[in-house]
Coordinates of C-alpha atoms in Angstrom, one line a residue:
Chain A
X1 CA -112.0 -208.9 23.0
X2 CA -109.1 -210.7 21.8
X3 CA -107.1 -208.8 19.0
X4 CA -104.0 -210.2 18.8
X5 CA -103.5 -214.2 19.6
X6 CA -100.1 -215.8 19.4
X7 CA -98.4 -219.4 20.0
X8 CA -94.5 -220.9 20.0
X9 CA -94.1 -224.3 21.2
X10 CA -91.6 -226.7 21.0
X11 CA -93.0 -229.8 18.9
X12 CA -95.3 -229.0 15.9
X13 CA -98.9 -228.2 18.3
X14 CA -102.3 -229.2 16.8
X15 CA -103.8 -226.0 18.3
X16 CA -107.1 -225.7 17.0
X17 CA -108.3 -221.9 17.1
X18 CA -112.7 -221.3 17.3
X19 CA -114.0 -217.9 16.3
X20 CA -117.1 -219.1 17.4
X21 CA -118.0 -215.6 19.1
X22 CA -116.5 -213.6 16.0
X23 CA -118.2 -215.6 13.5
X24 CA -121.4 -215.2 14.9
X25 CA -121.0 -211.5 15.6
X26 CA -118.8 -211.2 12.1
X27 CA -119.9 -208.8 9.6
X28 CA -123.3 -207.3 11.7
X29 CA -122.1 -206.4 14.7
X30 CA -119.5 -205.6 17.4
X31 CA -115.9 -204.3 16.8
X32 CA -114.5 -207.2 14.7
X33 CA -116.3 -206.6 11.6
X34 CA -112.9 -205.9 9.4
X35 CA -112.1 -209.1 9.2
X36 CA -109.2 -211.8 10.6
X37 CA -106.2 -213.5 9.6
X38 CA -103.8 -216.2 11.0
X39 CA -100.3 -217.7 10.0
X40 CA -99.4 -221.2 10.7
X41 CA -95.6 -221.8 10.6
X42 CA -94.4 -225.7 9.3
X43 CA -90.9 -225.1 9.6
X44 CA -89.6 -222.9 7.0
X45 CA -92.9 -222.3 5.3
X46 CA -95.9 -220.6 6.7
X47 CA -99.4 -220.2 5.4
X48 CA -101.6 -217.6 6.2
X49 CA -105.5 -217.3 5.7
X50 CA -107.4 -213.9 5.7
X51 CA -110.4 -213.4 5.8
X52 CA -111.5 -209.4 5.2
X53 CA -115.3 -209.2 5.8
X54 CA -116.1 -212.3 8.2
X55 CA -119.6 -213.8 8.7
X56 CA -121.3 -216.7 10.0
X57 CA -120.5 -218.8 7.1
X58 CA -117.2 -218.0 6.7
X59 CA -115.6 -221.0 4.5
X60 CA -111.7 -219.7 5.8
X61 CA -112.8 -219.7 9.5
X62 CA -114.4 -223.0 8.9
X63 CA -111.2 -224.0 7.6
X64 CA -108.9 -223.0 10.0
X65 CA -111.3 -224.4 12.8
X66 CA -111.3 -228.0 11.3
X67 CA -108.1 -228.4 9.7
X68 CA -105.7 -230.2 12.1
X69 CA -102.5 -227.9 11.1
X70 CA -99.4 -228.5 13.2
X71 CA -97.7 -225.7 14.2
X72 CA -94.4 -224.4 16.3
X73 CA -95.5 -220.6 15.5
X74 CA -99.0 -218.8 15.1
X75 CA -99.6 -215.5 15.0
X76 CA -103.7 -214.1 14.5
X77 CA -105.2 -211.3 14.2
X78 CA -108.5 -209.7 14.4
X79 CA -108.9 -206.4 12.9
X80 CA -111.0 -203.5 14.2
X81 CA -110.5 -200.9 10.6
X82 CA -108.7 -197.5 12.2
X83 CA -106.9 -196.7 8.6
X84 CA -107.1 -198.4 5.5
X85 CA -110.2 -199.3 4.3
X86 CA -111.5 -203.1 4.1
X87 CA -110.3 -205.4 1.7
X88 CA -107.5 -208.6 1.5
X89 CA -104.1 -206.3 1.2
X90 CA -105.5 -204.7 4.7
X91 CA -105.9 -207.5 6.4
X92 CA -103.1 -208.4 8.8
X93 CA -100.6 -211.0 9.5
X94 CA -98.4 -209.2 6.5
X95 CA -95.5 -211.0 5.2
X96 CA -92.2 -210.5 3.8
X97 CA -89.0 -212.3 3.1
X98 CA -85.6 -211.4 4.6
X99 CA -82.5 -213.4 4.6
X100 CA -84.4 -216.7 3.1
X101 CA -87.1 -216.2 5.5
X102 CA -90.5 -215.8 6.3
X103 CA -91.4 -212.4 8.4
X104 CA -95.0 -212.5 9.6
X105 CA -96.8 -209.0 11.6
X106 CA -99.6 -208.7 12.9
X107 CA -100.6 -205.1 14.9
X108 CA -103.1 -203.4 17.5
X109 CA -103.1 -199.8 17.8
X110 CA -102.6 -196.6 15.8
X111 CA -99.3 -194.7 15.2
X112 CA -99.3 -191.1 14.1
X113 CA -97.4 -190.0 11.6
X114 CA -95.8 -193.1 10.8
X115 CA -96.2 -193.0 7.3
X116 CA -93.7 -190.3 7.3
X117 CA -90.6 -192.8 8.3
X118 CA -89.0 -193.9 5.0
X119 CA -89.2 -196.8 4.0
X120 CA -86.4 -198.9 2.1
X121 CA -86.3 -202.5 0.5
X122 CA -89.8 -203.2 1.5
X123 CA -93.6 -200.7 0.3
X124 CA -97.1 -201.5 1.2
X125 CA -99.2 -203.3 -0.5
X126 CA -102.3 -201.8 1.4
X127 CA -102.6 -198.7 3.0
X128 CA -102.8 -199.2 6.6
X129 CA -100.6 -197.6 9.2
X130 CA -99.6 -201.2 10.5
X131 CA -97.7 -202.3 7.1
X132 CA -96.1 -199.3 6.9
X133 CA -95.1 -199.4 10.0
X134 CA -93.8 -203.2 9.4
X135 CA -92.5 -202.3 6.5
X136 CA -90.0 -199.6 8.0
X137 CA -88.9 -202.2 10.7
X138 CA -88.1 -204.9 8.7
X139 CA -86.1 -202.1 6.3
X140 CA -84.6 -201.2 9.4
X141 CA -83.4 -204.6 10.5
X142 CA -82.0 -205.1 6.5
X143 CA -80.3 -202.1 6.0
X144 CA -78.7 -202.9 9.7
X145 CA -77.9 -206.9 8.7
X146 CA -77.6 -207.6 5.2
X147 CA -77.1 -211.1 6.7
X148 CA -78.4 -212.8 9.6
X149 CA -76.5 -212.0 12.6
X150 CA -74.6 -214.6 13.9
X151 CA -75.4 -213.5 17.9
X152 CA -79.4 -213.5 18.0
X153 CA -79.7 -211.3 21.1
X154 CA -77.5 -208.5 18.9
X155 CA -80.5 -208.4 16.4
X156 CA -83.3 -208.8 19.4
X157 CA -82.0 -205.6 20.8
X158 CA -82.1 -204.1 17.5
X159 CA -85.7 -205.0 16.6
X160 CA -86.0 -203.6 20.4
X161 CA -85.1 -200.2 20.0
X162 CA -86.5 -199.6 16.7
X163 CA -89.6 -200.9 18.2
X164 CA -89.3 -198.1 20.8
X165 CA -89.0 -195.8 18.1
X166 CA -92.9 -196.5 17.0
X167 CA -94.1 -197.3 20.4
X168 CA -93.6 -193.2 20.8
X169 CA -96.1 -192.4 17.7
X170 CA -98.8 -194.4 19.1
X171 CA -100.3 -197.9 20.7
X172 CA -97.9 -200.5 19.4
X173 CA -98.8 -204.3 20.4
X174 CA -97.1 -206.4 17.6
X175 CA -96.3 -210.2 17.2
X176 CA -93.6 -211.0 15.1
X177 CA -92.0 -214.0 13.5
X178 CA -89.5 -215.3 11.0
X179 CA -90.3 -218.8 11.6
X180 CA -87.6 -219.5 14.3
X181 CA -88.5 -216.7 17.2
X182 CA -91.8 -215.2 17.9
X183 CA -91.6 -211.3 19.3
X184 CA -94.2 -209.8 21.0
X185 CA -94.6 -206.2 21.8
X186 CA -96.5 -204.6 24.3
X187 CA -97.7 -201.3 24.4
X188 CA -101.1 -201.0 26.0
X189 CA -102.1 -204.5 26.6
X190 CA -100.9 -208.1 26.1
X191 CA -100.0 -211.0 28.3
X192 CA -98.6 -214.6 27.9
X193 CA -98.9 -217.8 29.3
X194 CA -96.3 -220.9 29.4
X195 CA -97.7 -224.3 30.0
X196 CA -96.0 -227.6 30.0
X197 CA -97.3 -230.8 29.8
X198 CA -99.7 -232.3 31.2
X199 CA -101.8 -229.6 30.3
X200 CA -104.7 -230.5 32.4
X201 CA -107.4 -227.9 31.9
X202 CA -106.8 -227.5 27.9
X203 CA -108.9 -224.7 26.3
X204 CA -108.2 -221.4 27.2
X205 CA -110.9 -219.1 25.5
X206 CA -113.0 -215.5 25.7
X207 CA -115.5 -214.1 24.5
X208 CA -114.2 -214.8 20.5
X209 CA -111.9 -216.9 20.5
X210 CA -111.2 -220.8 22.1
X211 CA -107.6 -222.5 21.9
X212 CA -108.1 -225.9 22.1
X213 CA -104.8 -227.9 22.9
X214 CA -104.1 -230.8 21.4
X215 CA -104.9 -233.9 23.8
X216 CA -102.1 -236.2 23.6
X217 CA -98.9 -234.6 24.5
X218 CA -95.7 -235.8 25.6
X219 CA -94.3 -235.2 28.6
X220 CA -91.7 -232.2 27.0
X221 CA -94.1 -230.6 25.1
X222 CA -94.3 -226.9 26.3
X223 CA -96.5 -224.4 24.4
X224 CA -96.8 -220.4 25.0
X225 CA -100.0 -218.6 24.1
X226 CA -99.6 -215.3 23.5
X227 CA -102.9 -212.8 23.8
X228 CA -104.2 -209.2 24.1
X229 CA -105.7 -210.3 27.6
X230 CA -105.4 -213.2 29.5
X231 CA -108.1 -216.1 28.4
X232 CA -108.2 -217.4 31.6
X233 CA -109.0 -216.0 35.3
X234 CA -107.6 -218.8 37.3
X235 CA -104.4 -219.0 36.2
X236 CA -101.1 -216.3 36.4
X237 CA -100.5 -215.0 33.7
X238 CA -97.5 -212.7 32.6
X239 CA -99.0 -209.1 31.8
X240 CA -96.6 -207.1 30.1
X241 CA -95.3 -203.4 30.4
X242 CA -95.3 -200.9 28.4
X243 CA -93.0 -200.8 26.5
X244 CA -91.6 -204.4 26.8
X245 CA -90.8 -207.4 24.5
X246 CA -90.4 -210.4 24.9
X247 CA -88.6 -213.2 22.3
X248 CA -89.8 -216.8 22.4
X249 CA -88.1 -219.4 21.0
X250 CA -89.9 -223.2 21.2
X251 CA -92.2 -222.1 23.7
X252 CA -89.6 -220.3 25.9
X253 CA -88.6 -217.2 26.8
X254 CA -85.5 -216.7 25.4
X255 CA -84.9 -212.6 25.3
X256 CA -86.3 -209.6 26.6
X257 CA -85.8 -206.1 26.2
X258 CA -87.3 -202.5 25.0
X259 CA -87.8 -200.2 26.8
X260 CA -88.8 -201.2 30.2
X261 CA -86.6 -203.2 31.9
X262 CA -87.3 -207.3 32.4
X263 CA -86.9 -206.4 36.3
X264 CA -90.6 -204.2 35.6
X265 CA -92.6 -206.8 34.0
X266 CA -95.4 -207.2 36.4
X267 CA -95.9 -211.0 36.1
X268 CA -99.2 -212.7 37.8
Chain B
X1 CA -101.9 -233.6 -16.7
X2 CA -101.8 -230.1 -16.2
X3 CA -99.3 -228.6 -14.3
X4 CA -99.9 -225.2 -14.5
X5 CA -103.3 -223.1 -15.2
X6 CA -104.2 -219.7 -15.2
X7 CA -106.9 -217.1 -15.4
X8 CA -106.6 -213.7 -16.3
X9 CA -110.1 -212.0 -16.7
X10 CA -111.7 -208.2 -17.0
X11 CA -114.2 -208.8 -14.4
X12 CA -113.4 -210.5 -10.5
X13 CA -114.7 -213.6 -12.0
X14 CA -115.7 -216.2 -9.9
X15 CA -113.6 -219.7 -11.5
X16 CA -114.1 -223.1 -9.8
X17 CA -111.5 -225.3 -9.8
X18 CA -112.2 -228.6 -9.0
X19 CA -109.7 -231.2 -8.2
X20 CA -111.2 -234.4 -8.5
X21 CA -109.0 -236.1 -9.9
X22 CA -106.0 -235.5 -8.3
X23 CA -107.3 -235.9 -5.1
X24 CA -108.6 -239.4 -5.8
X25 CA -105.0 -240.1 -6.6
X26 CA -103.3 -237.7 -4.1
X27 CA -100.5 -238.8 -2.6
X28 CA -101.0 -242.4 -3.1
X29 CA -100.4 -243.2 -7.3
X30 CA -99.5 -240.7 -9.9
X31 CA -97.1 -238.4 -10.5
X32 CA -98.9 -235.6 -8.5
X33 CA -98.3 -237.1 -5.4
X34 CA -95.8 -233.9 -4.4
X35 CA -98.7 -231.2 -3.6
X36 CA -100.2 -228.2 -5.4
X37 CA -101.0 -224.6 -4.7
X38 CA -103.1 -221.5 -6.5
X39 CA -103.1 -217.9 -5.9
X40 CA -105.8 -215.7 -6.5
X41 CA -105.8 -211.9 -6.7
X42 CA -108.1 -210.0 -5.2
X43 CA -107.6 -206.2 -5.9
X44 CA -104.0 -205.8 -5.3
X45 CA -103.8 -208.5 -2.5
X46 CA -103.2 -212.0 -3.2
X47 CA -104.7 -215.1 -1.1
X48 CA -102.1 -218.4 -1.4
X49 CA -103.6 -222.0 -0.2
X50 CA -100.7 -225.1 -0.4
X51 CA -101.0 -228.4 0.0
X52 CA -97.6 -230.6 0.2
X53 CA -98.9 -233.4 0.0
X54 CA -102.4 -233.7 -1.5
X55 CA -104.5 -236.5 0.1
X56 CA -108.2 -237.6 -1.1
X57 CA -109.6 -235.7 2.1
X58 CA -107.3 -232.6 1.5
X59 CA -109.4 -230.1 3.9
X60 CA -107.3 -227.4 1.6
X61 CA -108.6 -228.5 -1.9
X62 CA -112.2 -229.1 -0.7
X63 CA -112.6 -225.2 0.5
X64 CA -111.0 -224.2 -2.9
X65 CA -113.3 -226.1 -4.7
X66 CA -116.4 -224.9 -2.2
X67 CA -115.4 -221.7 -1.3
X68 CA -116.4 -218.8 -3.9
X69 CA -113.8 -216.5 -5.0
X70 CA -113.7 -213.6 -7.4
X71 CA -110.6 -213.4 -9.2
X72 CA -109.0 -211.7 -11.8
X73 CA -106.3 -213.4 -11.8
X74 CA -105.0 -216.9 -10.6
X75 CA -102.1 -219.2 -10.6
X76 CA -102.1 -222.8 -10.0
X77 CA -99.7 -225.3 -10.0
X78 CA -99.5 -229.1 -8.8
X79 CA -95.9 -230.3 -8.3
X80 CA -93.4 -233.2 -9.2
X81 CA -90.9 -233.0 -7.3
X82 CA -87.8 -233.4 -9.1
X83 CA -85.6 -230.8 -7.3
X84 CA -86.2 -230.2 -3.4
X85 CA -88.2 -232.2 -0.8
X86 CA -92.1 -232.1 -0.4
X87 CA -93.0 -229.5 2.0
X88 CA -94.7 -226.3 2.6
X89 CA -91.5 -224.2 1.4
X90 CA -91.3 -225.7 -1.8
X91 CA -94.7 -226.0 -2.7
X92 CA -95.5 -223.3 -5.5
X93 CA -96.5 -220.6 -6.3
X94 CA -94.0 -218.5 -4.7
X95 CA -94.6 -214.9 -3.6
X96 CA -92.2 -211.8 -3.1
X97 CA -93.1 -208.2 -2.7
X98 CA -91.8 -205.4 -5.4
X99 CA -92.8 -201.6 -5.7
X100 CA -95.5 -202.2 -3.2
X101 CA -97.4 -205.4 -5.0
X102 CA -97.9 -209.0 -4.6
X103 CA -95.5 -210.8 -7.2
X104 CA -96.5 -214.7 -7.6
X105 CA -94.7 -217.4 -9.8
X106 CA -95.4 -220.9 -10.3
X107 CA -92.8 -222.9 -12.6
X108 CA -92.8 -226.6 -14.0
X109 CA -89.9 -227.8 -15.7
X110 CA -86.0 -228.3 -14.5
X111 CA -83.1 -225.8 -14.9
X112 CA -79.7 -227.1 -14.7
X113 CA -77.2 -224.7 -12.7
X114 CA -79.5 -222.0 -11.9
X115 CA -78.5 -222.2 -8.4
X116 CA -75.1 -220.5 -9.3
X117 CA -76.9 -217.8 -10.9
X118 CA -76.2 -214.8 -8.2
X119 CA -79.1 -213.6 -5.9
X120 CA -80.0 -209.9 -5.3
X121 CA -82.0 -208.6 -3.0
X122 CA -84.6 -212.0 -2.9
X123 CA -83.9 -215.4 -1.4
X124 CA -85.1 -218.7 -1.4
X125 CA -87.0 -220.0 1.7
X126 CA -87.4 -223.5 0.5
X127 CA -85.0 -225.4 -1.8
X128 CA -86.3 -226.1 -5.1
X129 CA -84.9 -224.7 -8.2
X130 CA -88.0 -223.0 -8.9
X131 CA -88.0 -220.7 -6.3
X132 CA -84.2 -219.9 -6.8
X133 CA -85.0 -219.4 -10.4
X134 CA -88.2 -217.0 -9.4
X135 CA -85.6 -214.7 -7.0
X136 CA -83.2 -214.5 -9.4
X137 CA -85.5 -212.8 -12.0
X138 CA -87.5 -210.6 -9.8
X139 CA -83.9 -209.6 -8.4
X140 CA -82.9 -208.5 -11.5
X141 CA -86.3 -206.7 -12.6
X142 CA -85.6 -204.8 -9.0
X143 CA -81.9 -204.2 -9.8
X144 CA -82.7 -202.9 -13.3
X145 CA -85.8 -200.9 -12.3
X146 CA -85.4 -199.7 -8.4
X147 CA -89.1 -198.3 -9.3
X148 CA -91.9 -199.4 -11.8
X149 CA -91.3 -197.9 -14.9
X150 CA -93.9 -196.0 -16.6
X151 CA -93.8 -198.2 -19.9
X152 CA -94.8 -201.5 -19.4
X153 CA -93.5 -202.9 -22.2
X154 CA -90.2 -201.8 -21.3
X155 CA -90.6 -203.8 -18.4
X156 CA -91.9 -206.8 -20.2
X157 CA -88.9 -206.8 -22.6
X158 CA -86.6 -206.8 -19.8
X159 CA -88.7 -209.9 -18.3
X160 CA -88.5 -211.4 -21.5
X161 CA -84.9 -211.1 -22.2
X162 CA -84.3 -212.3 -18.7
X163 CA -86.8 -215.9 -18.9
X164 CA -84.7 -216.4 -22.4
X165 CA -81.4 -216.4 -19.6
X166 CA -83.5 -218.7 -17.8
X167 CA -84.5 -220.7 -20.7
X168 CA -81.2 -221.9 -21.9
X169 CA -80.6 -223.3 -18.9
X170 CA -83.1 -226.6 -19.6
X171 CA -87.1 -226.5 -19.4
X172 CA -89.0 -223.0 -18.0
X173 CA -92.6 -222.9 -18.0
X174 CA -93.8 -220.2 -16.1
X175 CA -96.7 -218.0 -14.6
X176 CA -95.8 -215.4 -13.2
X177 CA -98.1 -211.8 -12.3
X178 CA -97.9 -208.6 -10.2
X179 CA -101.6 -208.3 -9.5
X180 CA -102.2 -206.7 -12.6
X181 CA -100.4 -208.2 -15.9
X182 CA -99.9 -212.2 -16.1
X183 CA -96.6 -213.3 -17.7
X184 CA -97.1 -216.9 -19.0
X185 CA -93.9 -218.3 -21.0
X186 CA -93.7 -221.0 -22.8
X187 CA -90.7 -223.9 -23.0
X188 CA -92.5 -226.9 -23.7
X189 CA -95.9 -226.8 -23.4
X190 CA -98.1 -224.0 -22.6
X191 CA -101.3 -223.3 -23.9
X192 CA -103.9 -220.5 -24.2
X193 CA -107.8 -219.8 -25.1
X194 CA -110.1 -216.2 -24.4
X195 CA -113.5 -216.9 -23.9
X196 CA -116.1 -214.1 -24.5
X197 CA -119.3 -213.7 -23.2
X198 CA -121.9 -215.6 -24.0
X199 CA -119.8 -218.5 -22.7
X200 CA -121.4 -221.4 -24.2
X201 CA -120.2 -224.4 -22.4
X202 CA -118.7 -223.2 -19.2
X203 CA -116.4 -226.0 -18.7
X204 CA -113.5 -227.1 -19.5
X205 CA -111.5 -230.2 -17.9
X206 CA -108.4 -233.2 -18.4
X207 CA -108.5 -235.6 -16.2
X208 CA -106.7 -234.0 -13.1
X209 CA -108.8 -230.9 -13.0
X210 CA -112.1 -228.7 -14.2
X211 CA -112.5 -225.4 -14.9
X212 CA -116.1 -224.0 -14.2
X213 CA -117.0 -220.4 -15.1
X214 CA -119.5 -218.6 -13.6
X215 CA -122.8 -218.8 -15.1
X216 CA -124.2 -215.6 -14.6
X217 CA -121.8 -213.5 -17.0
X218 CA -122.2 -209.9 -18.0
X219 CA -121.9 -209.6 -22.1
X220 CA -118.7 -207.7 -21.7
X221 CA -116.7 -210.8 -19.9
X222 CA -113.5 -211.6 -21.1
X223 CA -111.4 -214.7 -19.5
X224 CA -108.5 -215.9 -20.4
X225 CA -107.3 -219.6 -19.6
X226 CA -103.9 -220.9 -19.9
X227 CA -102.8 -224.2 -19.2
X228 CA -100.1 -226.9 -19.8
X229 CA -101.8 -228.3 -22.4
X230 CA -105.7 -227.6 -23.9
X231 CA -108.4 -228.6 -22.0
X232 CA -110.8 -228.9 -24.6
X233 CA -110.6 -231.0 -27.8
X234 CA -113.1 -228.7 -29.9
X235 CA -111.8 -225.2 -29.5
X236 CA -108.9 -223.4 -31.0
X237 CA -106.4 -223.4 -28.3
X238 CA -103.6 -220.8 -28.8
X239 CA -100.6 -223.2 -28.6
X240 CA -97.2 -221.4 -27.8
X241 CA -94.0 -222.1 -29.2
X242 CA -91.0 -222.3 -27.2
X243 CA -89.3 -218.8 -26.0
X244 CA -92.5 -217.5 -26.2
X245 CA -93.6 -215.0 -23.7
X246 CA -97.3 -214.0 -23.4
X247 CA -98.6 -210.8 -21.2
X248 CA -102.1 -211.2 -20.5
X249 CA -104.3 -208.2 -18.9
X250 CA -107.6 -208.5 -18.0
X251 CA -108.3 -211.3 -20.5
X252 CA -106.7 -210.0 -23.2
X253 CA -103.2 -210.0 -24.8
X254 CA -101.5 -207.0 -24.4
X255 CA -97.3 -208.0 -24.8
X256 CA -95.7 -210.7 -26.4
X257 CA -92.1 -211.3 -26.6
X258 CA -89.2 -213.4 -25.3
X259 CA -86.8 -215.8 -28.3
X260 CA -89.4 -216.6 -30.6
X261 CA -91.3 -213.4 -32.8
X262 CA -94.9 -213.0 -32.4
X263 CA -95.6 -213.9 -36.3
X264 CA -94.0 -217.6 -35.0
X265 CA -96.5 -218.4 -32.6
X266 CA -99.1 -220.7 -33.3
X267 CA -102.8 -220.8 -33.3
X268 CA -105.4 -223.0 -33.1

């Protein structure tokens, strides 16, 4: 089971996402019956598509799978309802605005208690642990930058240690994005994959969920897919720590921190 | 041509917009060849779809016109670019969070300057006056009330007295709602009508765009459309007079305010 599904590549990447196994499951049976959403970043702008109760006719998933949407940043989730009861303003990615741009979140796990940590420029809409808990970072990250940093890794760190900070209240696998760098957060259980072009083999895919690459390519493109387990057996991919996160900026690595150290990240 | 429509209903109703028209011309003729976007509410969450560039096989606009949605209240817009380039960022409505809901604001018109108006604590993603505009005046209703205050007409006022700011500054047609109230002010043309169970014809249309209601309606339905200019030829539209500012909750009129007294405004 796939919960959380990410991608930052380098051109615009017609990834084409199939919830094939979720659709047909959606709404009866199995652990995905609280629903999905994705967010598709086109530069500046992102669009995100939610879908709270799916099912086997879903019009949004039949959307999303059809719709060629070029992309340098996805984030996806697939919700399995721990707090918060089912309905559109529970259903992750959540967005907010900061500094002119898009934030997108998306969350696995549960923290305790975390409702108790203020919050500042940014409430819930919904009442799940996972906004509050985005809501509280992205405060965080305000109240510490009323502007943009100029030196990205100073703000990385930041988002780092508060990041830390829920990671001890609970399971805390995120993906992040304000349109430009993608974060991902490990806690219990994600892993990534860099692949640069040719792609050869070009679907990666589980039980749910298939990422189909986009065919024609050029020889620069390089795209990273970001998920709670690897989609594929014969390939390495990097499994992170506990503990760990990892920045990507147009497909690449570009940062890492948290709490574990980049020399611990158990790669292959 | 109808640049702006809304719904504001008592009951999730379920409102099909169909763009036929537009999309026969998207993109190619016409002067709605710079995209369109509509938000609907459900509960206290809000569902966006944009489309930058509207084409005659908009995948977007084909699942809007398929795809059944309750709503109690929507905003759409379709776009002529007169300030910003066509893309995602600029394409309305525009969304911010305040005091924990979902604010949404589509605008059609031009205002001279308002980019030196001074931002608070919201900021443009995209570059279109619009959006600039829409920042500025949430900005100021979070600088003025740091929480929701418990009259809503006080509120109101203030949003009123604010859009008249706006106003001067050249043309300022606007929708504009927090999940629960829908602002609509008029500059130069804006128009309203409340439909009550038993519908009669459920239809109403221009060329660009059609309106069906729901046929199966429960006696006590109430739904409010308003649009840039009547959609029907043999109805008393409300027809708002410049300044005005309308607050609409669930279908009915509940606040009116803004340059221009209530005794001005005329109907039918």
């Amino acid at each position: 089971m796939c919960e959380l599904l990410g991608m930052s590549a380098n051109v615009p990447t017609d990834i084409c996402f199939s919830f094939t196994g979720l659709m047909q499951r959606g709404g009866r049976t199995g652990p995905h019956r609280d629903g999905w959403g994705i967010a598709f970043y086109e530069g500046r702008g992102s669009r995100t598509f939610h879908d709270p109760r799916p099912s086997c006719d879903s019009e949004i998933a039949r959307l999303v799978q059809r719709y060629s949407i070029k992309s340098r940043i996805v984030i996806s989730h697939i919700r399995r309802a721990n707090r918060g009861r089912v309905c559109l303003e529970n259903t992750h990615p959540f967005t907010r605005e900061l500094w002119g741009r898009h934030w997108t979140f998306a969350h696995n796990g549960q923290l305790k208690g975390v409702k108790r940590l203020p919050l500042g420029a940014y409430l819930p809409i919904g009442s799940t642990d996972s906004e509050h808990a985005f809501c509280w970072l992205l405060g965080q990250v305000r109240e510490r930058f009323p502007r943009l940093p100029r030196e990205p890794r100073t703000l990385w760190r930041f988002i780092g240690e508060r990041a830390q900070a829920l990671h001890r209240l609970g399971v805390l696998n995120f993906l992040l994005s304000d349109s430009r760098h993608l974060y991902a957060h490990c806690s219990t259980s994600l892993a990534w994959i860099t692949r640069r072009a040719p792609f050869g083999e070009a679907r990666l895919s589980d039980a749910d969920m298939t990422v189909d690459f986009q065919r024609e390519t050029t020889p620069d493109d390089v795209v990273t897919v970001i998920a709670t387990r690897p989609l594929t057996t014969n390939e390495s991919w990097n499994v992170m720590a506990p503990g760990e996160l990892v920045v990507f900026e147009a497909g690449e690595v570009c940062g890492q921190g948290g709490s574990v150290a980049a020399a611990d990240r158990a790669t292959g």
